[in-house]
Amino acid sequence: MDLKSGGEARFLQIHELEELRSHAYKSSSRYKERVKRFHDKRLRDHKDLRIGDLVLLYNSRMRLFPGKLKFRWMGPYTIKEIFPYGAITIEDPNRASFKVNGHRLKLYINGSIDPMEEILELHFPHA
């Protein structure tokens, strides 16, 4: 193989590599867009929180002191004011109020718990 044909072959290889990179980049960006659309479809736009609702506050300090059986939600608190961009002022039963991020709140569902139990009797099989 002479230098001229070797140079042309190398030139074609470089351009082929650039085409492969371009195709991989486009494919990757299409994949990322699909994943983003799928993720965004599954997200709730906002929580339906209103002033006066009872909510639980996520205790972020529990991450520092992990405990399998520790309760990570505190409350209930009452929503006092809702600000734009997700900030919410909540009030505890002692009338102390503070502002938190709305992502740290979830609706408190109170009510009676149905005491009905299902009892399964286990029998040993007869051989």
mmCIF file of N, CA and C in Angstrom:
data_model
loop_
_atom_site.group_PDB
_atom_site.id
_atom_site.type_symbol
_atom_site.label_atom_id
_atom_site.label_comp_id
_atom_site.label_asym_id
_atom_site.label_seq_id
_atom_site.Cartn_x
_atom_site.Cartn_y
_atom_site.Cartn_z
ATOM 1 N N MET A 1 0.853 -1.171 0.000
ATOM 2 C CA MET A 1 0.000 0.000 0.000
ATOM 3 C C MET A 1 0.900 1.235 0.000
ATOM 4 N N ASP A 2 0.636 2.127 -0.936
ATOM 5 C CA ASP A 2 1.442 3.338 -0.986
ATOM 6 C C ASP A 2 0.866 4.407 -0.063
ATOM 7 N N LEU A 3 1.574 5.496 0.059
ATOM 8 C CA LEU A 3 1.179 6.560 0.996
ATOM 9 C C LEU A 3 -0.133 7.228 0.603
ATOM 10 N N LYS A 4 -0.349 7.405 -0.676
ATOM 11 C CA LYS A 4 -1.565 8.093 -1.117
ATOM 12 C C LYS A 4 -2.809 7.251 -0.818
ATOM 13 N N SER A 5 -2.798 5.981 -1.152
ATOM 14 C CA SER A 5 -3.968 5.146 -0.883
ATOM 15 C C SER A 5 -4.153 4.931 0.622
ATOM 16 N N GLY A 6 -3.037 4.847 1.368
ATOM 17 C CA GLY A 6 -3.129 4.729 2.824
ATOM 18 C C GLY A 6 -3.734 5.973 3.453
ATOM 19 N N GLY A 7 -3.367 7.142 2.927
ATOM 20 C CA GLY A 7 -3.925 8.407 3.422
ATOM 21 C C GLY A 7 -5.408 8.521 3.139
ATOM 22 N N GLU A 8 -5.817 8.089 1.942
ATOM 23 C CA GLU A 8 -7.244 8.120 1.594
ATOM 24 C C GLU A 8 -8.049 7.153 2.464
ATOM 25 N N ALA A 9 -7.480 5.974 2.716
ATOM 26 C CA ALA A 9 -8.171 5.000 3.575
ATOM 27 C C ALA A 9 -8.322 5.562 4.986
ATOM 28 N N ARG A 10 -7.261 6.185 5.476
ATOM 29 C CA ARG A 10 -7.320 6.783 6.826
ATOM 30 C C ARG A 10 -8.341 7.913 6.873
ATOM 31 N N PHE A 11 -8.383 8.732 5.811
ATOM 32 C CA PHE A 11 -9.341 9.834 5.715
ATOM 33 C C PHE A 11 -10.769 9.285 5.769
ATOM 34 N N LEU A 12 -11.057 8.212 5.039
ATOM 35 C CA LEU A 12 -12.385 7.603 5.044
ATOM 36 C C LEU A 12 -12.720 7.015 6.411
ATOM 37 N N GLN A 13 -11.742 6.415 7.074
ATOM 38 C CA GLN A 13 -11.968 5.863 8.409
ATOM 39 C C GLN A 13 -12.331 6.960 9.407
ATOM 40 N N ILE A 14 -11.642 8.077 9.314
ATOM 41 C CA ILE A 14 -11.909 9.202 10.237
ATOM 42 C C ILE A 14 -13.313 9.736 10.007
ATOM 43 N N HIS A 15 -13.716 9.887 8.747
ATOM 44 C CA HIS A 15 -15.065 10.386 8.464
ATOM 45 C C HIS A 15 -16.134 9.377 8.872
ATOM 46 N N GLU A 16 -15.846 8.097 8.688
ATOM 47 C CA GLU A 16 -16.787 7.070 9.134
ATOM 48 C C GLU A 16 -16.940 7.109 10.643
ATOM 49 N N LEU A 17 -15.846 7.308 11.346
ATOM 50 C CA LEU A 17 -15.893 7.414 12.804
ATOM 51 C C LEU A 17 -16.717 8.628 13.236
ATOM 52 N N GLU A 18 -16.555 9.749 12.532
ATOM 53 C CA GLU A 18 -17.339 10.949 12.847
ATOM 54 C C GLU A 18 -18.835 10.703 12.613
ATOM 55 N N GLU A 19 -19.167 9.978 11.554
ATOM 56 C CA GLU A 19 -20.570 9.645 11.295
ATOM 57 C C GLU A 19 -21.131 8.758 12.401
ATOM 58 N N LEU A 20 -20.339 7.782 12.843
ATOM 59 C CA LEU A 20 -20.781 6.915 13.938
ATOM 60 C C LEU A 20 -20.997 7.713 15.221
ATOM 61 N N ARG A 21 -20.107 8.624 15.520
ATOM 62 C CA ARG A 21 -20.252 9.474 16.714
ATOM 63 C C ARG A 21 -21.495 10.346 16.612
ATOM 64 N N SER A 22 -21.716 10.910 15.431
ATOM 65 C CA SER A 22 -22.886 11.762 15.231
ATOM 66 C C SER A 22 -24.170 10.955 15.411
ATOM 67 N N HIS A 23 -24.198 9.756 14.839
ATOM 68 C CA HIS A 23 -25.371 8.887 14.979
ATOM 69 C C HIS A 23 -25.598 8.517 16.449
ATOM 70 N N ALA A 24 -24.516 8.190 17.166
ATOM 71 C CA ALA A 24 -24.640 7.834 18.586
ATOM 72 C C ALA A 24 -25.137 9.027 19.401
ATOM 73 N N TYR A 25 -24.671 10.226 19.092
ATOM 74 C CA TYR A 25 -25.103 11.424 19.805
ATOM 75 C C TYR A 25 -26.590 11.679 19.582
ATOM 76 N N LYS A 26 -27.047 11.559 18.319
ATOM 77 C CA LYS A 26 -28.467 11.771 18.020
ATOM 78 C C LYS A 26 -29.325 10.713 18.694
ATOM 79 N N SER A 27 -28.861 9.468 18.661
ATOM 80 C CA SER A 27 -29.598 8.383 19.295
ATOM 81 C C SER A 27 -29.690 8.599 20.798
ATOM 82 N N SER A 28 -28.604 9.027 21.401
ATOM 83 C CA SER A 28 -28.586 9.289 22.837
ATOM 84 C C SER A 28 -29.525 10.435 23.204
ATOM 85 N N SER A 29 -29.527 11.486 22.410
ATOM 86 C CA SER A 29 -30.401 12.618 22.728
ATOM 87 C C SER A 29 -31.871 12.229 22.563
ATOM 88 N N ARG A 30 -32.206 11.399 21.558
ATOM 89 C CA ARG A 30 -33.584 10.930 21.400
ATOM 90 C C ARG A 30 -33.991 10.072 22.595
ATOM 91 N N TYR A 31 -33.086 9.210 23.046
ATOM 92 C CA TYR A 31 -33.367 8.363 24.201
ATOM 93 C C TYR A 31 -33.605 9.215 25.447
ATOM 94 N N LYS A 32 -32.769 10.224 25.670
ATOM 95 C CA LYS A 32 -32.929 11.095 26.838
ATOM 96 C C LYS A 32 -34.262 11.839 26.792
ATOM 97 N N GLU A 33 -34.675 12.280 25.602
ATOM 98 C CA GLU A 33 -35.958 12.964 25.480
ATOM 99 C C GLU A 33 -37.114 12.027 25.813
ATOM 100 N N ARG A 34 -37.044 10.768 25.341
ATOM 101 C CA ARG A 34 -38.093 9.791 25.646
ATOM 102 C C ARG A 34 -38.171 9.514 27.132
ATOM 103 N N VAL A 35 -37.016 9.332 27.772
ATOM 104 C CA VAL A 35 -36.987 9.065 29.209
ATOM 105 C C VAL A 35 -37.541 10.262 29.977
ATOM 106 N N LYS A 36 -37.205 11.476 29.546
ATOM 107 C CA LYS A 36 -37.698 12.677 30.214
ATOM 108 C C LYS A 36 -39.219 12.788 30.076
ATOM 109 N N ARG A 37 -39.744 12.513 28.886
ATOM 110 C CA ARG A 37 -41.198 12.555 28.699
ATOM 111 C C ARG A 37 -41.885 11.518 29.586
ATOM 112 N N PHE A 38 -41.320 10.317 29.646
ATOM 113 C CA PHE A 38 -41.880 9.258 30.486
ATOM 114 C C PHE A 38 -41.863 9.672 31.955
ATOM 115 N N HIS A 39 -40.748 10.228 32.401
ATOM 116 C CA HIS A 39 -40.618 10.668 33.794
ATOM 117 C C HIS A 39 -41.585 11.805 34.098
ATOM 118 N N ASP A 40 -41.676 12.777 33.196
ATOM 119 C CA ASP A 40 -42.547 13.923 33.432
ATOM 120 C C ASP A 40 -44.021 13.526 33.442
ATOM 121 N N LYS A 41 -44.376 12.485 32.672
ATOM 122 C CA LYS A 41 -45.755 12.017 32.674
ATOM 123 C C LYS A 41 -46.137 11.449 34.028
ATOM 124 N N ARG A 42 -45.189 10.811 34.685
ATOM 125 C CA ARG A 42 -45.458 10.157 35.953
ATOM 126 C C ARG A 42 -45.428 11.122 37.141
ATOM 127 N N LEU A 43 -44.861 12.296 36.962
ATOM 128 C CA LEU A 43 -44.802 13.273 38.052
ATOM 129 C C LEU A 43 -46.156 13.922 38.259
ATOM 130 N N ARG A 44 -46.454 14.183 39.492
ATOM 131 C CA ARG A 44 -47.643 14.977 39.779
ATOM 132 C C ARG A 44 -47.250 16.433 39.595
ATOM 133 N N ASP A 45 -48.123 17.203 38.961
ATOM 134 C CA ASP A 45 -47.814 18.607 38.743
ATOM 135 C C ASP A 45 -47.671 19.350 40.065
ATOM 136 N N HIS A 46 -48.555 19.095 40.954
ATOM 137 C CA HIS A 46 -48.504 19.731 42.271
ATOM 138 C C HIS A 46 -49.343 18.916 43.229
ATOM 139 N N LYS A 47 -49.081 19.105 44.465
ATOM 140 C CA LYS A 47 -49.906 18.466 45.479
ATOM 141 C C LYS A 47 -51.124 19.355 45.692
ATOM 142 N N ASP A 48 -52.245 18.758 45.906
ATOM 143 C CA ASP A 48 -53.462 19.538 46.108
ATOM 144 C C ASP A 48 -53.558 19.949 47.568
ATOM 145 N N LEU A 49 -52.712 20.875 47.970
ATOM 146 C CA LEU A 49 -52.714 21.374 49.341
ATOM 147 C C LEU A 49 -53.432 22.716 49.366
ATOM 148 N N ARG A 50 -54.255 22.898 50.375
ATOM 149 C CA ARG A 50 -55.004 24.148 50.524
ATOM 150 C C ARG A 50 -54.799 24.680 51.933
ATOM 151 N N ILE A 51 -55.058 25.944 52.083
ATOM 152 C CA ILE A 51 -54.938 26.578 53.400
ATOM 153 C C ILE A 51 -55.935 25.910 54.342
ATOM 154 N N GLY A 52 -55.451 25.530 55.524
ATOM 155 C CA GLY A 52 -56.288 24.868 56.516
ATOM 156 C C GLY A 52 -56.147 23.356 56.519
ATOM 157 N N ASP A 53 -55.493 22.778 55.492
ATOM 158 C CA ASP A 53 -55.290 21.333 55.457
ATOM 159 C C ASP A 53 -54.285 20.902 56.518
ATOM 160 N N LEU A 54 -54.443 19.690 56.996
ATOM 161 C CA LEU A 54 -53.468 19.100 57.907
ATOM 162 C C LEU A 54 -52.436 18.350 57.085
ATOM 163 N N VAL A 55 -51.152 18.562 57.402
ATOM 164 C CA VAL A 55 -50.061 17.939 56.649
ATOM 165 C C VAL A 55 -49.029 17.369 57.611
ATOM 166 N N LEU A 56 -48.223 16.437 57.096
ATOM 167 C CA LEU A 56 -47.085 15.903 57.819
ATOM 168 C C LEU A 56 -45.821 16.464 57.199
ATOM 169 N N LEU A 57 -44.819 16.735 58.035
ATOM 170 C CA LEU A 57 -43.546 17.298 57.595
ATOM 171 C C LEU A 57 -42.477 16.222 57.639
ATOM 172 N N TYR A 58 -41.734 16.073 56.537
ATOM 173 C CA TYR A 58 -40.655 15.085 56.478
ATOM 174 C C TYR A 58 -39.481 15.568 57.316
ATOM 175 N N ASN A 59 -38.999 14.709 58.212
ATOM 176 C CA ASN A 59 -37.883 15.045 59.076
ATOM 177 C C ASN A 59 -36.589 14.663 58.365
ATOM 178 N N SER A 60 -35.912 15.646 57.774
ATOM 179 C CA SER A 60 -34.718 15.356 56.990
ATOM 180 C C SER A 60 -33.524 14.982 57.861
ATOM 181 N N ARG A 61 -33.574 15.248 59.142
ATOM 182 C CA ARG A 61 -32.471 14.861 60.025
ATOM 183 C C ARG A 61 -32.393 13.349 60.217
ATOM 184 N N MET A 62 -33.475 12.654 59.905
ATOM 185 C CA MET A 62 -33.470 11.203 60.063
ATOM 186 C C MET A 62 -32.495 10.539 59.109
ATOM 187 N N ARG A 63 -32.110 11.238 58.043
ATOM 188 C CA ARG A 63 -31.108 10.686 57.131
ATOM 189 C C ARG A 63 -29.743 10.621 57.801
ATOM 190 N N LEU A 64 -29.487 11.565 58.687
ATOM 191 C CA LEU A 64 -28.195 11.596 59.370
ATOM 192 C C LEU A 64 -28.089 10.486 60.407
ATOM 193 N N PHE A 65 -29.207 10.146 61.023
ATOM 194 C CA PHE A 65 -29.248 9.100 62.036
ATOM 195 C C PHE A 65 -30.208 8.023 61.574
ATOM 196 N N PRO A 66 -29.747 7.153 60.698
ATOM 197 C CA PRO A 66 -30.682 6.175 60.133
ATOM 198 C C PRO A 66 -31.194 5.199 61.183
ATOM 199 N N GLY A 67 -32.419 4.893 61.071
ATOM 200 C CA GLY A 67 -33.047 3.906 61.929
ATOM 201 C C GLY A 67 -34.187 3.289 61.160
ATOM 202 N N LYS A 68 -34.185 2.009 61.100
ATOM 203 C CA LYS A 68 -35.169 1.334 60.268
ATOM 204 C C LYS A 68 -36.590 1.596 60.742
ATOM 205 N N LEU A 69 -36.798 1.661 62.033
ATOM 206 C CA LEU A 69 -38.155 1.777 62.561
ATOM 207 C C LEU A 69 -38.503 3.175 63.056
ATOM 208 N N LYS A 70 -37.634 4.148 62.826
ATOM 209 C CA LYS A 70 -37.936 5.508 63.265
ATOM 210 C C LYS A 70 -38.936 6.144 62.313
ATOM 211 N N PHE A 71 -39.848 6.915 62.874
ATOM 212 C CA PHE A 71 -40.874 7.581 62.084
ATOM 213 C C PHE A 71 -40.276 8.830 61.465
ATOM 214 N N ARG A 72 -40.342 8.970 60.161
ATOM 215 C CA ARG A 72 -39.695 10.069 59.465
ATOM 216 C C ARG A 72 -40.603 11.272 59.224
ATOM 217 N N TRP A 73 -41.853 11.170 59.594
ATOM 218 C CA TRP A 73 -42.792 12.262 59.367
ATOM 219 C C TRP A 73 -43.264 12.825 60.706
ATOM 220 N N MET A 74 -43.252 14.150 60.807
ATOM 221 C CA MET A 74 -43.671 14.827 62.029
ATOM 222 C C MET A 74 -44.983 15.564 61.760
ATOM 223 N N GLY A 75 -45.773 15.731 62.802
ATOM 224 C CA GLY A 75 -46.968 16.507 62.611
ATOM 225 C C GLY A 75 -48.155 15.896 63.312
ATOM 226 N N PRO A 76 -49.316 16.279 63.028
ATOM 227 C CA PRO A 76 -49.743 17.086 61.882
ATOM 228 C C PRO A 76 -49.611 18.590 62.134
ATOM 229 N N TYR A 77 -49.416 19.314 61.054
ATOM 230 C CA TYR A 77 -49.356 20.767 61.059
ATOM 231 C C TYR A 77 -50.489 21.287 60.196
ATOM 232 N N THR A 78 -50.855 22.541 60.408
ATOM 233 C CA THR A 78 -51.909 23.182 59.626
ATOM 234 C C THR A 78 -51.275 24.152 58.633
ATOM 235 N N ILE A 79 -51.738 24.124 57.389
ATOM 236 C CA ILE A 79 -51.224 25.061 56.387
ATOM 237 C C ILE A 79 -51.814 26.434 56.658
ATOM 238 N N LYS A 80 -50.923 27.397 56.789
ATOM 239 C CA LYS A 80 -51.351 28.760 57.091
ATOM 240 C C LYS A 80 -51.336 29.636 55.833
ATOM 241 N N GLU A 81 -50.304 29.467 54.987
ATOM 242 C CA GLU A 81 -50.172 30.302 53.795
ATOM 243 C C GLU A 81 -49.386 29.535 52.737
ATOM 244 N N ILE A 82 -49.759 29.707 51.471
ATOM 245 C CA ILE A 82 -49.074 29.057 50.353
ATOM 246 C C ILE A 82 -48.471 30.147 49.476
ATOM 247 N N PHE A 83 -47.168 30.062 49.243
ATOM 248 C CA PHE A 83 -46.451 31.024 48.427
ATOM 249 C C PHE A 83 -46.189 30.438 47.042
ATOM 250 N N PRO A 84 -45.874 31.294 46.068
ATOM 251 C CA PRO A 84 -45.518 30.746 44.757
ATOM 252 C C PRO A 84 -44.190 29.989 44.846
ATOM 253 N N TYR A 85 -43.950 29.121 43.885
ATOM 254 C CA TYR A 85 -42.719 28.332 43.763
ATOM 255 C C TYR A 85 -42.556 27.313 44.882
ATOM 256 N N GLY A 86 -43.646 26.898 45.524
ATOM 257 C CA GLY A 86 -43.594 25.760 46.413
ATOM 258 C C GLY A 86 -43.344 26.016 47.885
ATOM 259 N N ALA A 87 -43.126 27.236 48.304
ATOM 260 C CA ALA A 87 -42.924 27.506 49.731
ATOM 261 C C ALA A 87 -44.282 27.559 50.433
ATOM 262 N N ILE A 88 -44.335 26.978 51.630
ATOM 263 C CA ILE A 88 -45.593 26.907 52.382
ATOM 264 C C ILE A 88 -45.313 27.232 53.843
ATOM 265 N N THR A 89 -46.160 28.068 54.434
ATOM 266 C CA THR A 89 -46.059 28.353 55.855
ATOM 267 C C THR A 89 -47.002 27.404 56.584
ATOM 268 N N ILE A 90 -46.433 26.682 57.569
ATOM 269 C CA ILE A 90 -47.244 25.757 58.354
ATOM 270 C C ILE A 90 -47.229 26.186 59.814
ATOM 271 N N GLU A 91 -48.218 25.716 60.547
ATOM 272 C CA GLU A 91 -48.377 26.113 61.954
ATOM 273 C C GLU A 91 -48.585 24.856 62.784
ATOM 274 N N ASP A 92 -47.853 24.751 63.896
ATOM 275 C CA ASP A 92 -48.031 23.581 64.765
ATOM 276 C C ASP A 92 -49.145 23.869 65.777
ATOM 277 N N PRO A 93 -49.551 22.872 66.544
ATOM 278 C CA PRO A 93 -50.654 23.086 67.506
ATOM 279 C C PRO A 93 -50.357 24.158 68.551
ATOM 280 N N ASN A 94 -49.085 24.486 68.796
ATOM 281 C CA ASN A 94 -48.725 25.529 69.769
ATOM 282 C C ASN A 94 -48.726 26.916 69.153
ATOM 283 N N ARG A 95 -49.215 27.038 67.933
ATOM 284 C CA ARG A 95 -49.323 28.297 67.190
ATOM 285 C C ARG A 95 -47.974 28.848 66.738
ATOM 286 N N ALA A 96 -46.936 28.047 66.732
ATOM 287 C CA ALA A 96 -45.658 28.483 66.165
ATOM 288 C C ALA A 96 -45.698 28.163 64.675
ATOM 289 N N SER A 97 -45.324 29.150 63.853
ATOM 290 C CA SER A 97 -45.387 28.918 62.410
ATOM 291 C C SER A 97 -44.002 29.083 61.796
ATOM 292 N N PHE A 98 -43.763 28.346 60.701
ATOM 293 C CA PHE A 98 -42.507 28.436 59.976
ATOM 294 C C PHE A 98 -42.726 28.042 58.529
ATOM 295 N N LYS A 99 -41.801 28.490 57.677
ATOM 296 C CA LYS A 99 -41.916 28.286 56.244
ATOM 297 C C LYS A 99 -41.068 27.085 55.833
ATOM 298 N N VAL A 100 -41.634 26.202 55.012
ATOM 299 C CA VAL A 100 -40.925 25.019 54.541
ATOM 300 C C VAL A 100 -41.169 24.846 53.046
ATOM 301 N N ASN A 101 -40.361 23.980 52.451
ATOM 302 C CA ASN A 101 -40.539 23.632 51.051
ATOM 303 C C ASN A 101 -41.717 22.662 50.944
ATOM 304 N N GLY A 102 -42.569 22.867 49.969
ATOM 305 C CA GLY A 102 -43.750 22.035 49.802
ATOM 306 C C GLY A 102 -43.446 20.587 49.480
ATOM 307 N N HIS A 103 -42.228 20.295 48.977
ATOM 308 C CA HIS A 103 -41.852 18.915 48.685
ATOM 309 C C HIS A 103 -41.678 18.098 49.953
ATOM 310 N N ARG A 104 -41.505 18.753 51.078
ATOM 311 C CA ARG A 104 -41.309 18.042 52.339
ATOM 312 C C ARG A 104 -42.624 17.765 53.054
ATOM 313 N N LEU A 105 -43.741 18.091 52.430
ATOM 314 C CA LEU A 105 -45.045 17.914 53.056
ATOM 315 C C LEU A 105 -45.859 16.846 52.340
ATOM 316 N N LYS A 106 -46.690 16.156 53.106
ATOM 317 C CA LYS A 106 -47.691 15.282 52.507
ATOM 318 C C LYS A 106 -48.968 15.426 53.311
ATOM 319 N N LEU A 107 -50.076 15.185 52.651
ATOM 320 C CA LEU A 107 -51.381 15.353 53.270
ATOM 321 C C LEU A 107 -51.561 14.363 54.413
ATOM 322 N N TYR A 108 -52.076 14.853 55.515
ATOM 323 C CA TYR A 108 -52.342 14.012 56.685
ATOM 324 C C TYR A 108 -53.765 13.511 56.573
ATOM 325 N N ILE A 109 -53.913 12.212 56.571
ATOM 326 C CA ILE A 109 -55.234 11.615 56.462
ATOM 327 C C ILE A 109 -55.591 11.056 57.834
ATOM 328 N N ASN A 110 -56.539 11.681 58.474
ATOM 329 C CA ASN A 110 -56.950 11.195 59.787
ATOM 330 C C ASN A 110 -58.323 10.564 59.679
ATOM 331 N N GLY A 111 -58.647 9.790 60.627
ATOM 332 C CA GLY A 111 -59.938 9.124 60.627
ATOM 333 C C GLY A 111 -59.828 7.820 61.392
ATOM 334 N N SER A 112 -60.946 7.174 61.521
ATOM 335 C CA SER A 112 -60.935 5.931 62.273
ATOM 336 C C SER A 112 -60.334 4.821 61.426
ATOM 337 N N ILE A 113 -59.658 3.947 62.103
ATOM 338 C CA ILE A 113 -59.065 2.793 61.446
ATOM 339 C C ILE A 113 -59.998 1.618 61.643
ATOM 340 N N ASP A 114 -60.272 0.922 60.584
ATOM 341 C CA ASP A 114 -61.183 -0.215 60.656
ATOM 342 C C ASP A 114 -60.523 -1.331 61.452
ATOM 343 N N PRO A 115 -61.101 -1.718 62.591
ATOM 344 C CA PRO A 115 -60.446 -2.717 63.436
ATOM 345 C C PRO A 115 -60.640 -4.157 62.960
ATOM 346 N N MET A 116 -61.265 -4.332 61.818
ATOM 347 C CA MET A 116 -61.519 -5.675 61.328
ATOM 348 C C MET A 116 -60.204 -6.375 61.000
ATOM 349 N N GLU A 117 -60.057 -7.573 61.429
ATOM 350 C CA GLU A 117 -58.855 -8.353 61.165
ATOM 351 C C GLU A 117 -59.224 -9.605 60.399
ATOM 352 N N GLU A 118 -58.311 -10.027 59.604
ATOM 353 C CA GLU A 118 -58.513 -11.282 58.906
ATOM 354 C C GLU A 118 -57.661 -12.325 59.604
ATOM 355 N N ILE A 119 -58.282 -13.395 60.035
ATOM 356 C CA ILE A 119 -57.564 -14.434 60.761
ATOM 357 C C ILE A 119 -57.487 -15.664 59.870
ATOM 358 N N LEU A 120 -56.281 -16.117 59.654
ATOM 359 C CA LEU A 120 -56.058 -17.327 58.885
ATOM 360 C C LEU A 120 -55.650 -18.442 59.819
ATOM 361 N N GLU A 121 -56.345 -19.533 59.754
ATOM 362 C CA GLU A 121 -55.980 -20.675 60.580
ATOM 363 C C GLU A 121 -55.142 -21.616 59.723
ATOM 364 N N LEU A 122 -53.979 -21.918 60.216
ATOM 365 C CA LEU A 122 -53.072 -22.788 59.479
ATOM 366 C C LEU A 122 -53.164 -24.194 60.043
ATOM 367 N N HIS A 123 -53.318 -25.159 59.198
ATOM 368 C CA HIS A 123 -53.407 -26.547 59.585
ATOM 369 C C HIS A 123 -52.248 -27.309 58.968
ATOM 370 N N PHE A 124 -51.753 -28.270 59.697
ATOM 371 C CA PHE A 124 -50.703 -29.117 59.149
ATOM 372 C C PHE A 124 -51.340 -30.135 58.201
ATOM 373 N N PRO A 125 -50.735 -30.375 57.086
ATOM 374 C CA PRO A 125 -51.302 -31.364 56.150
ATOM 375 C C PRO A 125 -51.188 -32.775 56.721
ATOM 376 N N HIS A 126 -52.185 -33.559 56.463
ATOM 377 C CA HIS A 126 -52.173 -34.940 56.921
ATOM 378 C C HIS A 126 -51.446 -35.787 55.887
ATOM 379 N N ALA A 127 -50.545 -36.563 56.362
ATOM 380 C CA ALA A 127 -49.760 -37.382 55.429
ATOM 381 C C ALA A 127 -50.352 -38.749 55.228
#
